[in-house]
mmCIF file of C-alpha atoms in Angstrom:
data_model
loop_
_atom_site.group_PDB
_atom_site.id
_atom_site.type_symbol
_atom_site.label_atom_id
_atom_site.label_comp_id
_atom_site.label_asym_id
_atom_site.label_seq_id
_atom_site.Cartn_x
_atom_site.Cartn_y
_atom_site.Cartn_z
ATOM 1 C CA UNK A 1 -8.478 28.654 19.433
ATOM 2 C CA UNK A 2 -11.061 25.646 20.024
ATOM 3 C CA UNK A 3 -11.665 24.070 16.198
ATOM 4 C CA UNK A 4 -14.917 21.713 15.803
ATOM 5 C CA UNK A 5 -15.453 19.662 13.371
ATOM 6 C CA UNK A 6 -18.839 18.523 11.163
ATOM 7 C CA UNK A 7 -19.144 15.910 8.648
ATOM 8 C CA UNK A 8 -20.549 19.118 5.810
ATOM 9 C CA UNK A 9 -24.041 20.370 5.303
ATOM 10 C CA UNK A 10 -26.104 21.807 2.467
ATOM 11 C CA UNK A 11 -26.538 25.261 3.614
ATOM 12 C CA UNK A 12 -22.278 25.248 5.086
ATOM 13 C CA UNK A 13 -21.485 24.424 1.519
ATOM 14 C CA UNK A 14 -23.209 26.296 -0.405
ATOM 15 C CA UNK A 15 -22.053 29.023 1.615
ATOM 16 C CA UNK A 16 -18.473 28.042 1.743
ATOM 17 C CA UNK A 17 -19.151 27.961 -2.214
ATOM 18 C CA UNK A 18 -19.537 31.485 -2.271
ATOM 19 C CA UNK A 19 -15.990 32.612 -0.628
ATOM 20 C CA UNK A 20 -14.016 34.644 -2.997
ATOM 21 C CA UNK A 21 -9.971 34.836 -2.949
ATOM 22 C CA UNK A 22 -8.324 37.797 -4.094
ATOM 23 C CA UNK A 23 -5.275 37.122 -6.907
ATOM 24 C CA UNK A 24 -3.457 34.759 -7.131
ATOM 25 C CA UNK A 25 -5.582 32.803 -5.094
ATOM 26 C CA UNK A 26 -8.399 33.294 -7.114
ATOM 27 C CA UNK A 27 -7.538 30.301 -7.829
ATOM 28 C CA UNK A 28 -9.403 28.853 -5.232
ATOM 29 C CA UNK A 29 -12.471 30.568 -5.853
ATOM 30 C CA UNK A 30 -15.769 28.193 -7.351
ATOM 31 C CA UNK A 31 -16.589 28.566 -11.030
ATOM 32 C CA UNK A 32 -20.674 29.729 -10.307
ATOM 33 C CA UNK A 33 -21.744 27.863 -14.258
ATOM 34 C CA UNK A 34 -20.016 25.384 -11.986
ATOM 35 C CA UNK A 35 -22.475 25.766 -8.324
ATOM 36 C CA UNK A 36 -24.602 22.298 -9.019
ATOM 37 C CA UNK A 37 -21.261 19.857 -9.319
ATOM 38 C CA UNK A 38 -19.189 21.838 -7.017
ATOM 39 C CA UNK A 39 -21.851 21.336 -4.258
ATOM 40 C CA UNK A 40 -22.439 18.214 -5.118
ATOM 41 C CA UNK A 41 -18.480 16.930 -4.429
ATOM 42 C CA UNK A 42 -19.033 18.502 -1.209
ATOM 43 C CA UNK A 43 -21.769 16.568 -0.368
ATOM 44 C CA UNK A 44 -20.766 13.426 -1.303
ATOM 45 C CA UNK A 45 -20.059 11.036 2.079
ATOM 46 C CA UNK A 46 -17.446 8.707 -0.367
ATOM 47 C CA UNK A 47 -15.356 12.884 -0.331
ATOM 48 C CA UNK A 48 -15.221 12.935 3.523
ATOM 49 C CA UNK A 49 -15.406 16.631 3.632
ATOM 50 C CA UNK A 50 -16.059 18.651 7.000
ATOM 51 C CA UNK A 51 -16.570 21.596 8.134
ATOM 52 C CA UNK A 52 -14.224 23.449 10.974
ATOM 53 C CA UNK A 53 -15.927 25.743 13.523
ATOM 54 C CA UNK A 54 -14.493 28.140 15.721
ATOM 55 C CA UNK A 55 -15.612 28.293 19.560
ATOM 56 C CA UNK A 56 -17.902 30.875 18.242
ATOM 57 C CA UNK A 57 -19.154 28.662 15.792
ATOM 58 C CA UNK A 58 -18.758 30.673 12.676
ATOM 59 C CA UNK A 59 -17.405 28.315 9.741
ATOM 60 C CA UNK A 60 -13.781 29.251 9.115
ATOM 61 C CA UNK A 61 -12.575 26.529 6.988
ATOM 62 C CA UNK A 62 -13.356 22.973 5.997
ATOM 63 C CA UNK A 63 -11.218 19.976 5.035
ATOM 64 C CA UNK A 64 -11.680 16.524 3.236
ATOM 65 C CA UNK A 65 -9.439 13.113 3.208
ATOM 66 C CA UNK A 66 -9.191 11.150 0.256
ATOM 67 C CA UNK A 67 -8.817 10.540 -3.004
ATOM 68 C CA UNK A 68 -10.939 14.319 -3.627
ATOM 69 C CA UNK A 69 -7.552 16.231 -1.630
ATOM 70 C CA UNK A 70 -5.412 14.322 -5.386
ATOM 71 C CA UNK A 71 -5.119 17.193 -7.901
ATOM 72 C CA UNK A 72 -5.295 14.967 -11.293
ATOM 73 C CA UNK A 73 -1.182 13.914 -12.881
ATOM 74 C CA UNK A 74 0.044 13.527 -8.940
ATOM 75 C CA UNK A 75 2.060 10.754 -8.293
ATOM 76 C CA UNK A 76 0.107 8.943 -5.170
ATOM 77 C CA UNK A 77 1.568 5.596 -4.797
ATOM 78 C CA UNK A 78 2.800 5.622 -1.745
ATOM 79 C CA UNK A 79 0.048 4.684 0.968
ATOM 80 C CA UNK A 80 -1.164 7.691 2.707
ATOM 81 C CA UNK A 81 -3.965 8.680 3.494
ATOM 82 C CA UNK A 82 -4.549 12.413 1.373
ATOM 83 C CA UNK A 83 -5.704 15.254 3.102
ATOM 84 C CA UNK A 84 -7.514 18.991 1.588
ATOM 85 C CA UNK A 85 -7.803 21.811 3.645
ATOM 86 C CA UNK A 86 -8.623 25.526 2.420
ATOM 87 C CA UNK A 87 -9.610 28.614 5.393
ATOM 88 C CA UNK A 88 -12.505 31.414 4.588
ATOM 89 C CA UNK A 89 -10.855 34.465 2.538
ATOM 90 C CA UNK A 90 -10.441 36.306 6.107
ATOM 91 C CA UNK A 91 -8.987 33.635 7.850
ATOM 92 C CA UNK A 92 -5.882 33.803 5.632
ATOM 93 C CA UNK A 93 -2.102 35.053 5.434
ATOM 94 C CA UNK A 94 -2.764 35.686 9.699
ATOM 95 C CA UNK A 95 -0.544 33.327 10.627
ATOM 96 C CA UNK A 96 -3.746 30.987 12.459
ATOM 97 C CA UNK A 97 -2.518 28.015 9.149
ATOM 98 C CA UNK A 98 -0.664 26.589 11.823
ATOM 99 C CA UNK A 99 -2.620 25.733 14.322
ATOM 100 C CA UNK A 100 -5.703 25.191 12.543
ATOM 101 C CA UNK A 101 -3.093 22.239 10.649
ATOM 102 C CA UNK A 102 -2.837 21.031 14.437
ATOM 103 C CA UNK A 103 -7.120 20.709 14.841
ATOM 104 C CA UNK A 104 -6.425 19.228 10.826
ATOM 105 C CA UNK A 105 -4.036 16.823 12.454
ATOM 106 C CA UNK A 106 -5.268 15.256 15.271
ATOM 107 C CA UNK A 107 -8.607 15.150 13.789
ATOM 108 C CA UNK A 108 -7.162 12.855 11.239
ATOM 109 C CA UNK A 109 -5.547 10.923 13.687
ATOM 110 C CA UNK A 110 -8.314 10.381 15.931
ATOM 111 C CA UNK A 111 -10.837 9.551 12.994
ATOM 112 C CA UNK A 112 -8.280 6.352 10.857
ATOM 113 C CA UNK A 113 -5.625 3.922 11.061
ATOM 114 C CA UNK A 114 -3.258 6.069 8.608
ATOM 115 C CA UNK A 115 0.847 6.455 9.898
ATOM 116 C CA UNK A 116 0.765 9.771 6.909
ATOM 117 C CA UNK A 117 -0.691 12.002 5.950
ATOM 118 C CA UNK A 118 -0.189 13.648 2.046
ATOM 119 C CA UNK A 119 -0.980 17.028 1.035
ATOM 120 C CA UNK A 120 -1.080 18.223 -2.433
ATOM 121 C CA UNK A 121 -0.778 22.130 -2.921
ATOM 122 C CA UNK A 122 -0.596 24.270 -5.744
ATOM 123 C CA UNK A 123 3.116 25.428 -5.675
ATOM 124 C CA UNK A 124 2.380 29.601 -5.981
ATOM 125 C CA UNK A 125 0.816 29.356 -1.854
ATOM 126 C CA UNK A 126 3.676 30.138 -0.723
ATOM 127 C CA UNK A 127 1.123 31.041 2.205
ATOM 128 C CA UNK A 128 0.049 27.064 2.596
ATOM 129 C CA UNK A 129 3.683 25.339 2.187
ATOM 130 C CA UNK A 130 5.356 27.642 4.682
ATOM 131 C CA UNK A 131 1.955 26.922 7.041
ATOM 132 C CA UNK A 132 2.498 22.302 6.783
ATOM 133 C CA UNK A 133 6.154 22.675 6.487
ATOM 134 C CA UNK A 134 5.948 24.203 10.008
ATOM 135 C CA UNK A 135 3.414 21.387 11.022
ATOM 136 C CA UNK A 136 6.568 18.755 9.956
ATOM 137 C CA UNK A 137 5.578 18.151 6.487
ATOM 138 C CA UNK A 138 8.134 18.066 3.287
ATOM 139 C CA UNK A 139 8.032 17.965 0.528
ATOM 140 C CA UNK A 140 8.274 14.460 -1.446
ATOM 141 C CA UNK A 141 7.059 15.350 -5.268
ATOM 142 C CA UNK A 142 6.549 17.805 -7.590
ATOM 143 C CA UNK A 143 4.613 17.806 -10.992
ATOM 144 C CA UNK A 144 2.376 20.645 -13.450
ATOM 145 C CA UNK A 145 -1.016 19.293 -14.191
ATOM 146 C CA UNK A 146 -1.210 18.830 -17.276
ATOM 147 C CA UNK A 147 -5.320 20.312 -18.208
ATOM 148 C CA UNK A 148 -3.863 24.267 -16.754
ATOM 149 C CA UNK A 149 0.270 23.650 -16.336
ATOM 150 C CA UNK A 150 -0.450 24.328 -13.021
ATOM 151 C CA UNK A 151 2.409 22.980 -10.920
ATOM 152 C CA UNK A 152 1.786 21.626 -7.187
ATOM 153 C CA UNK A 153 4.185 19.885 -4.441
ATOM 154 C CA UNK A 154 2.895 16.669 -2.981
ATOM 155 C CA UNK A 155 4.003 16.888 0.697
ATOM 156 C CA UNK A 156 4.284 14.254 3.653
ATOM 157 C CA UNK A 157 3.484 14.108 6.924
ATOM 158 C CA UNK A 158 4.241 11.794 9.717
ATOM 159 C CA UNK A 159 1.713 10.655 13.019
ATOM 160 C CA UNK A 160 4.661 10.461 15.963
#
């Protein structure tokens, strides 16, 4: 699978905000009442959002790098580049996650000076946890987000 990354544009961001996941993954659904705020977040250059495209130029996901990939309440004192990633709902659970994660890692390595990557994943999301662990990431920390009592794992990965 050959993937390309582009800085997210408004049309792609609006498309992404329409994605709907089945429970329990509906946790990732965008709140329609906060659509403009979510759109502003995706389009803010400081948040480093990129769309991920497959060979047929279909958007299959997106990723971001930096502070917007962090979840409030986590311990992010160790130096690392934070990465967030989401796949289009019909692309999840198909065994492609690790391959897409590897492409994100290569992209991050080519575009940053970081020696470590860090990802924060909701504890219920066992598919994502398995995929990131298959990609070589290890659980470093866990915490509960005060706002919704959701438990999260922070995983670390190192560039070789």
